[in-house]
Short mmCIF file of C-alpha atoms in Angstrom, two decimals:
data_model
loop_
_atom_site.label_atom_id
_atom_site.label_comp_id
_atom_site.label_asym_id
_atom_site.label_seq_id
_atom_site.Cartn_x
_atom_site.Cartn_y
_atom_site.Cartn_z
CA ARG A 1 -78.30 -45.96 57.99
CA SER A 2 -76.53 -42.85 59.20
CA LYS A 3 -73.79 -40.38 58.30
CA SER A 4 -72.06 -38.02 60.68
CA PRO A 5 -69.67 -35.18 59.72
CA VAL A 6 -66.19 -34.37 61.03
CA ARG A 7 -65.29 -30.95 62.38
CA ILE A 8 -62.57 -28.39 61.82
CA SER A 9 -61.73 -26.04 64.68
CA PHE A 10 -60.69 -22.39 64.55
CA GLY A 11 -59.70 -21.70 68.16
CA GLY A 12 -60.26 -22.34 71.85
CA GLY A 13 -58.76 -25.83 71.90
CA GLY A 14 -57.92 -27.12 75.37
CA SER A 15 -60.71 -25.13 77.01
CA ASP A 16 -63.43 -27.73 76.31
CA THR A 17 -61.95 -30.20 78.83
CA THR A 18 -63.61 -30.67 82.21
CA THR A 19 -60.22 -30.10 83.88
CA TYR A 20 -60.17 -26.56 82.50
CA PHE A 21 -63.78 -25.38 82.53
CA LYS A 22 -64.60 -26.60 86.04
CA SER A 23 -62.68 -23.52 87.23
CA SER A 24 -62.59 -21.24 84.14
CA LYS A 25 -65.03 -20.60 81.30
CA GLY A 26 -64.12 -22.39 78.07
CA ALA A 27 -65.09 -21.53 74.49
CA VAL A 28 -64.38 -22.88 71.01
CA ILE A 29 -65.40 -22.13 67.42
CA ASN A 30 -65.73 -25.09 65.09
CA ALA A 31 -67.55 -26.16 61.94
CA THR A 32 -68.62 -29.44 60.41
CA ILE A 33 -67.55 -30.16 56.84
CA SER A 34 -68.51 -32.49 53.98
CA VAL A 35 -66.34 -35.38 55.20
CA PHE A 36 -68.24 -38.19 56.91
CA THR A 37 -68.36 -41.51 58.69
CA HIS A 38 -71.07 -43.73 57.20
CA CYS A 39 -72.81 -46.47 59.17
CA SER A 40 -75.33 -49.18 58.27
CA LEU A 41 -77.07 -51.45 60.77
CA LYS A 42 -79.08 -54.52 59.80
CA ILE A 43 -81.00 -56.55 62.38
CA ARG A 44 -80.34 -60.30 62.28
CA PRO A 45 -82.80 -63.11 63.14
CA ASP A 46 -80.25 -64.63 65.56
CA SER A 47 -78.06 -63.29 68.41
CA LYS A 48 -74.85 -62.99 66.35
CA ILE A 49 -73.18 -59.56 66.13
CA SER A 50 -70.99 -58.92 63.09
CA ILE A 51 -68.90 -55.75 62.66
CA ASP A 52 -67.28 -54.85 59.34
CA SER A 53 -64.99 -51.79 59.33
CA LEU A 54 -63.42 -50.59 56.09
CA ASP A 55 -61.37 -48.10 58.15
CA LEU A 56 -59.71 -50.93 60.07
CA ASN A 57 -59.81 -53.14 56.95
CA SER A 58 -61.11 -55.94 59.14
CA LYS A 59 -64.19 -57.78 60.33
CA VAL A 60 -65.06 -59.35 63.68
CA ASP A 61 -67.93 -61.65 64.73
CA PHE A 62 -69.41 -62.37 68.14
CA LYS A 63 -71.83 -65.17 69.08
CA ASN A 64 -73.86 -62.80 71.25
CA ILE A 65 -73.75 -59.56 73.26
CA GLY A 66 -72.09 -61.37 76.19
CA GLU A 67 -69.08 -62.32 74.07
CA LEU A 68 -68.92 -58.78 72.65
CA ASN A 69 -68.92 -57.27 76.16
CA SER A 70 -65.66 -59.04 77.05
CA TYR A 71 -63.84 -57.93 73.87
CA GLN A 72 -60.69 -55.78 73.97
CA GLY A 73 -58.84 -54.82 70.81
CA PRO A 74 -58.85 -52.54 67.75
CA PHE A 75 -62.68 -52.60 67.57
CA SER A 76 -63.08 -51.44 71.21
CA LEU A 77 -64.55 -48.04 70.26
CA ILE A 78 -67.27 -49.78 68.25
CA THR A 79 -67.91 -52.65 70.68
CA SER A 80 -68.11 -50.25 73.66
CA THR A 81 -70.78 -48.26 71.82
CA ILE A 82 -72.83 -51.39 71.09
CA SER A 83 -72.27 -52.64 74.64
CA THR A 84 -73.58 -49.34 76.05
CA ILE A 85 -76.78 -49.71 73.98
CA ASN A 86 -77.04 -53.40 75.00
CA PRO A 87 -79.29 -54.48 72.10
CA LYS A 88 -81.58 -57.49 72.60
CA PHE A 89 -81.07 -58.64 69.01
CA GLY A 90 -78.27 -59.71 66.69
CA LEU A 91 -77.01 -57.30 64.05
CA ASP A 92 -74.66 -56.64 61.16
CA LEU A 93 -72.84 -53.30 61.42
CA TYR A 94 -70.91 -51.74 58.52
CA LEU A 95 -68.70 -48.68 58.93
CA HIS A 96 -66.54 -46.62 56.60
CA SER A 97 -65.12 -43.11 56.73
CA ASP A 98 -64.05 -40.51 54.15
CA TYR A 99 -60.89 -39.72 56.17
CA PRO A 100 -57.93 -41.57 57.75
CA ILE A 101 -58.26 -42.69 61.37
CA SER A 102 -56.33 -40.73 64.05
CA SER A 103 -56.23 -37.62 61.87
CA GLY A 104 -57.41 -34.83 64.22
CA LEU A 105 -60.91 -34.34 62.82
CA GLY A 106 -62.71 -35.68 65.89
CA GLY A 107 -63.10 -39.05 64.18
CA SER A 108 -63.65 -41.17 67.30
CA ALA A 109 -66.65 -39.06 68.30
CA VAL A 110 -67.93 -39.17 64.72
CA VAL A 111 -67.76 -42.99 64.59
CA VAL A 112 -69.57 -43.36 67.93
CA THR A 113 -72.21 -40.79 66.93
CA SER A 114 -72.88 -42.49 63.59
CA ILE A 115 -73.48 -45.81 65.38
CA LEU A 116 -75.79 -44.12 67.91
CA GLY A 117 -77.66 -42.57 64.97
CA CYS A 118 -78.45 -46.02 63.56
CA PHE A 119 -79.66 -47.31 66.92
CA ASN A 120 -81.71 -44.14 67.41
CA GLU A 121 -83.75 -45.04 64.31
CA LEU A 122 -84.91 -48.17 66.17
CA ARG A 123 -86.14 -46.23 69.22
CA ASN A 124 -89.66 -44.94 69.81
CA ASP A 125 -88.43 -42.28 72.25
CA LYS A 126 -85.71 -40.73 70.11
CA TRP A 127 -82.58 -39.28 71.73
CA THR A 128 -82.03 -35.57 71.19
CA ASN A 129 -78.74 -34.25 69.78
CA HIS A 130 -77.75 -33.21 73.32
CA GLU A 131 -78.39 -36.74 74.60
CA ILE A 132 -76.48 -38.34 71.73
CA SER A 133 -73.53 -35.98 72.40
CA GLU A 134 -73.46 -36.88 76.09
CA ILE A 135 -73.76 -40.63 75.47
CA ALA A 136 -70.89 -40.38 72.96
CA TYR A 137 -68.80 -38.45 75.50
CA GLN A 138 -69.46 -41.04 78.21
CA ILE A 139 -68.47 -43.90 75.91
CA GLU A 140 -65.18 -42.37 74.78
CA ARG A 141 -64.07 -40.42 77.84
CA LEU A 142 -65.52 -42.43 80.74
CA ARG A 143 -66.05 -45.99 79.53
CA LEU A 144 -62.87 -46.19 77.44
CA GLY A 145 -60.94 -43.71 79.59
CA VAL A 146 -59.60 -41.65 76.66
CA ASP A 147 -58.77 -38.09 77.76
CA GLY A 148 -60.16 -35.21 75.73
CA GLY A 149 -62.78 -32.50 75.47
CA TRP A 150 -66.46 -32.11 74.65
CA GLN A 151 -66.47 -30.20 71.36
CA ASP A 152 -66.15 -33.19 69.00
CA GLN A 153 -69.31 -34.87 70.26
CA TYR A 154 -71.40 -31.69 70.10
CA ALA A 155 -70.05 -30.65 66.69
CA THR A 156 -70.84 -33.88 64.85
CA ALA A 157 -74.29 -34.29 66.42
CA PHE A 158 -75.48 -30.70 65.84
CA GLY A 159 -73.55 -29.73 62.70
CA GLY A 160 -72.98 -26.25 61.29
CA ILE A 161 -70.63 -23.44 62.32
CA ASN A 162 -70.88 -23.05 66.08
CA HIS A 163 -69.55 -21.00 68.96
CA MET A 164 -69.57 -23.28 72.00
CA GLU A 165 -69.17 -22.23 75.62
CA PHE A 166 -68.32 -24.56 78.49
CA GLU A 167 -69.02 -23.94 82.17
CA LYS A 168 -68.93 -26.10 85.29
CA GLU A 169 -72.69 -26.71 85.34
CA LYS A 170 -73.74 -26.21 81.68
CA ASN A 171 -72.51 -26.22 78.11
CA PHE A 172 -73.96 -23.88 75.47
CA ILE A 173 -74.03 -24.19 71.67
CA TYR A 174 -74.61 -21.01 69.65
CA PRO A 175 -75.01 -21.52 65.87
CA LEU A 176 -73.38 -18.70 63.88
CA ARG A 177 -75.85 -17.44 61.26
CA LEU A 178 -73.32 -16.25 58.72
CA ASN A 179 -74.03 -14.45 55.47
CA ARG A 180 -73.78 -16.77 52.44
CA ASN A 181 -71.00 -14.56 51.03
CA VAL A 182 -68.96 -15.06 54.22
CA ILE A 183 -69.43 -18.83 54.08
CA SER A 184 -68.38 -18.94 50.42
CA GLU A 185 -65.28 -16.82 51.11
CA LEU A 186 -64.31 -19.04 54.05
CA GLU A 187 -64.69 -22.15 51.89
CA GLU A 188 -62.53 -20.53 49.20
CA SER A 189 -59.84 -19.41 51.69
CA LEU A 190 -59.47 -22.53 53.86
CA VAL A 191 -57.28 -25.43 52.74
CA LEU A 192 -57.32 -28.80 54.48
CA CYS A 193 -54.01 -30.64 54.20
CA TYR A 194 -53.22 -34.13 55.51
CA THR A 195 -49.69 -34.50 56.88
CA GLY A 196 -49.65 -38.27 56.48
CA MET A 197 -48.86 -38.61 60.18
CA LYS A 198 -51.31 -40.22 62.60
CA HIS A 199 -51.60 -38.96 66.15
CA ASP A 200 -52.57 -40.32 69.56
CA SER A 201 -54.97 -37.70 70.91
CA GLY A 202 -55.51 -39.53 74.21
CA ASN A 203 -51.82 -39.40 75.18
CA ILE A 204 -51.52 -35.74 74.17
CA HIS A 205 -54.65 -34.80 76.13
CA THR A 206 -53.35 -36.73 79.17
CA ASP A 207 -50.09 -34.76 79.02
CA GLN A 208 -52.01 -31.51 78.54
CA LYS A 209 -54.37 -32.39 81.41
CA LYS A 210 -51.43 -32.52 83.82
CA LYS A 211 -50.20 -29.13 82.63
CA THR A 212 -53.65 -27.48 82.75
CA LYS A 213 -53.17 -27.14 86.50
CA ASP A 214 -50.09 -25.00 85.79
CA LEU A 215 -50.92 -21.27 85.92
CA LYS A 216 -48.88 -20.45 82.78
CA THR A 217 -50.69 -23.09 80.72
CA LYS A 218 -54.08 -21.97 82.06
CA GLU A 219 -53.27 -18.41 81.03
CA LYS A 220 -52.38 -19.56 77.50
CA ILE A 221 -55.64 -21.51 77.22
CA LYS A 222 -57.49 -18.41 78.46
CA ASN A 223 -55.81 -16.39 75.69
CA ASN A 224 -56.98 -19.02 73.20
CA VAL A 225 -60.54 -18.66 74.54
CA GLU A 226 -60.36 -14.87 74.10
CA LEU A 227 -59.16 -15.45 70.54
CA THR A 228 -62.43 -17.25 69.72
CA GLN A 229 -64.32 -14.00 70.44
CA ARG A 230 -62.20 -12.21 67.81
CA ILE A 231 -62.73 -14.98 65.27
CA LYS A 232 -66.47 -14.87 65.93
CA TYR A 233 -66.44 -11.07 65.52
CA TYR A 234 -64.58 -11.24 62.20
CA MET A 235 -66.90 -13.96 60.89
CA MET A 236 -70.04 -12.04 61.85
CA ARG A 237 -68.71 -8.82 60.28
CA GLY A 238 -67.48 -10.56 57.14
CA GLU A 239 -63.81 -9.65 57.78
CA VAL A 240 -62.71 -13.07 56.58
CA HIS A 241 -59.20 -11.93 55.58
CA LYS A 242 -58.30 -11.41 59.28
CA ILE A 243 -58.95 -15.04 60.24
CA GLY A 244 -55.61 -16.29 58.86
CA LYS A 245 -53.71 -14.26 61.45
CA CYS A 246 -56.04 -15.58 64.19
CA LEU A 247 -55.30 -19.18 63.17
CA HIS A 248 -51.59 -18.37 63.31
CA GLU A 249 -51.97 -17.00 66.86
CA SER A 250 -54.08 -20.00 67.87
CA TRP A 251 -51.43 -22.43 66.59
CA ASN A 252 -48.59 -20.60 68.33
CA LEU A 253 -50.53 -20.78 71.60
CA LYS A 254 -51.59 -24.38 71.15
CA ARG A 255 -48.13 -25.74 70.36
CA THR A 256 -46.92 -24.57 73.80
CA PHE A 257 -49.56 -26.62 75.70
CA SER A 258 -47.54 -29.84 75.35
CA LYS A 259 -44.25 -30.88 73.74
CA LYS A 260 -46.17 -33.70 72.02
CA ILE A 261 -48.35 -31.32 69.97
CA SER A 262 -45.68 -30.41 67.43
CA ASN A 263 -42.35 -31.74 66.22
CA GLU A 264 -39.63 -30.83 63.73
CA LYS A 265 -41.50 -32.28 60.74
CA ILE A 266 -44.76 -30.51 61.63
CA ASP A 267 -42.97 -27.20 62.21
CA LYS A 268 -41.23 -27.58 58.84
CA ILE A 269 -44.55 -28.15 57.03
CA TYR A 270 -46.13 -25.12 58.69
CA ASN A 271 -43.23 -22.76 58.05
CA LYS A 272 -43.02 -23.82 54.40
CA ALA A 273 -46.77 -23.28 54.01
CA LEU A 274 -46.35 -19.70 55.25
CA LYS A 275 -43.75 -19.15 52.54
CA ASN A 276 -46.07 -20.58 49.89
CA GLY A 277 -49.25 -18.58 50.27
CA ALA A 278 -50.71 -19.38 53.70
CA THR A 279 -51.22 -16.44 56.07
CA GLY A 280 -51.91 -18.75 59.00
CA GLY A 281 -53.07 -22.18 60.00
CA LYS A 282 -53.22 -24.74 62.76
CA LEU A 283 -52.96 -28.46 63.29
CA LEU A 284 -56.43 -29.83 63.98
CA GLY A 285 -57.32 -31.98 66.95
CA ALA A 286 -54.93 -32.68 69.79
CA GLY A 287 -51.84 -32.38 67.59
CA GLY A 288 -48.89 -34.63 66.83
CA GLY A 289 -50.07 -35.31 63.27
CA GLY A 290 -53.25 -35.44 61.24
CA PHE A 291 -54.61 -32.47 59.28
CA PHE A 292 -53.44 -28.88 58.96
CA LEU A 293 -56.06 -26.22 58.31
CA PHE A 294 -54.45 -23.37 56.34
CA PHE A 295 -55.85 -19.97 55.46
CA THR A 296 -54.81 -18.38 52.17
CA PRO A 297 -55.92 -15.31 50.18
CA TYR A 298 -57.62 -16.29 46.89
CA TYR A 299 -54.69 -14.96 44.83
CA ASP A 300 -52.24 -17.30 46.61
CA LYS A 301 -54.42 -20.41 46.81
CA HIS A 302 -53.05 -21.96 43.61
CA LYS A 303 -49.50 -21.42 44.87
CA LEU A 304 -50.32 -23.17 48.17
CA LEU A 305 -52.04 -26.11 46.45
CA LYS A 306 -49.10 -26.49 44.06
CA TRP A 307 -46.70 -26.59 47.02
CA ILE A 308 -48.85 -29.18 48.84
CA LYS A 309 -48.70 -31.41 45.77
CA SER A 310 -44.93 -30.94 45.42
CA GLU A 311 -44.44 -32.06 49.05
CA ASN A 312 -46.54 -35.21 48.47
CA LEU A 313 -49.03 -34.00 51.05
CA GLU A 314 -52.74 -34.57 50.54
CA HIS A 315 -55.26 -31.80 49.88
CA THR A 316 -58.83 -32.62 50.96
CA PRO A 317 -61.41 -30.31 49.32
CA PHE A 318 -64.54 -29.58 51.38
CA VAL A 319 -67.55 -27.34 51.87
CA PHE A 320 -69.28 -26.62 55.16
CA GLU A 321 -71.92 -29.12 56.24
CA ASN A 322 -74.87 -27.36 57.84
CA LYS A 323 -76.47 -30.52 59.22
CA GLY A 324 -74.96 -32.79 61.82
CA LEU A 325 -75.82 -36.44 62.34
CA ARG A 326 -78.37 -37.76 59.85
CA SER A 327 -80.10 -41.14 60.14
CA TRP A 328 -82.80 -42.88 58.16
CA LYS A 329 -84.43 -46.25 57.53
CA VAL A 330 -84.28 -48.12 54.24
CA ARG A 331 -86.10 -51.21 53.01
CA VAL A 332 -83.57 -53.95 52.28
CA ASN A 333 -84.03 -56.21 49.28
CA GLN A 334 -83.97 -59.77 50.64
CA ASN A 335 -83.09 -61.31 47.25
#
């Protein structure tokens, strides 16, 4: 079995793409939270491969790996992961997530990583977190051809609150060793709110990829990278109250990267949140829908939560998850 956490991001979005950091240094700050994808893998005595996804509310069966390799459809993310591993045995795979699909929490990378975690338990020479991250990236970005960055794969594999830097030749992950008081205050001040709108991150990233070559867009992404240094500074010094303004700046930069990132409904939600206790926030992931991450002072949190409920939006409580991908073996009762 395995479980892998989703991530929330504070700043630097757009700079973790190869298109950007092959010519300019990228950086992001993100954190994994107590929202997971859960995966179970059971080896079969035959060559049949059965996949059961509660997220897709569907099940699909294949006679063997050859039939699975030719599949195209809603299970492609899962089948491509299995196909990359190329197991020499049949299996039953069960998947379910604590969050809606296409919601901006890096879910695709989390699903792939959770599957890799189960397969890793069957290996003698275990993959490292770096190797799992890179395999997950190759499956989603190269094999499936979905545009996007690197942070999701690293975040879910490693876990914790991290400052990540991206360069042409190497990527670096620096865990932030924050005081417990700072972590508690962040957990108390951050509010995760689901808009009810799904997004297509691949299309948004494709549009953004074209514009990354534009000097104005590159300058905005650079400003977003510089913002991560401020956020890191405030976190390390315990100046948590200043992070709301940083999220506001990050969102105002991000929404200019592509016209597909925001829309009238999203703008309306954000502006109303600012009038009801939030001092800042940003749409997570590529944009276009999914989750908002709001920052609110403790004395206004109740007001913000009350407004979220009145708008029929969904509040998702969370705490930070210090560990990334976890996997383990369990003895199955045959009766």
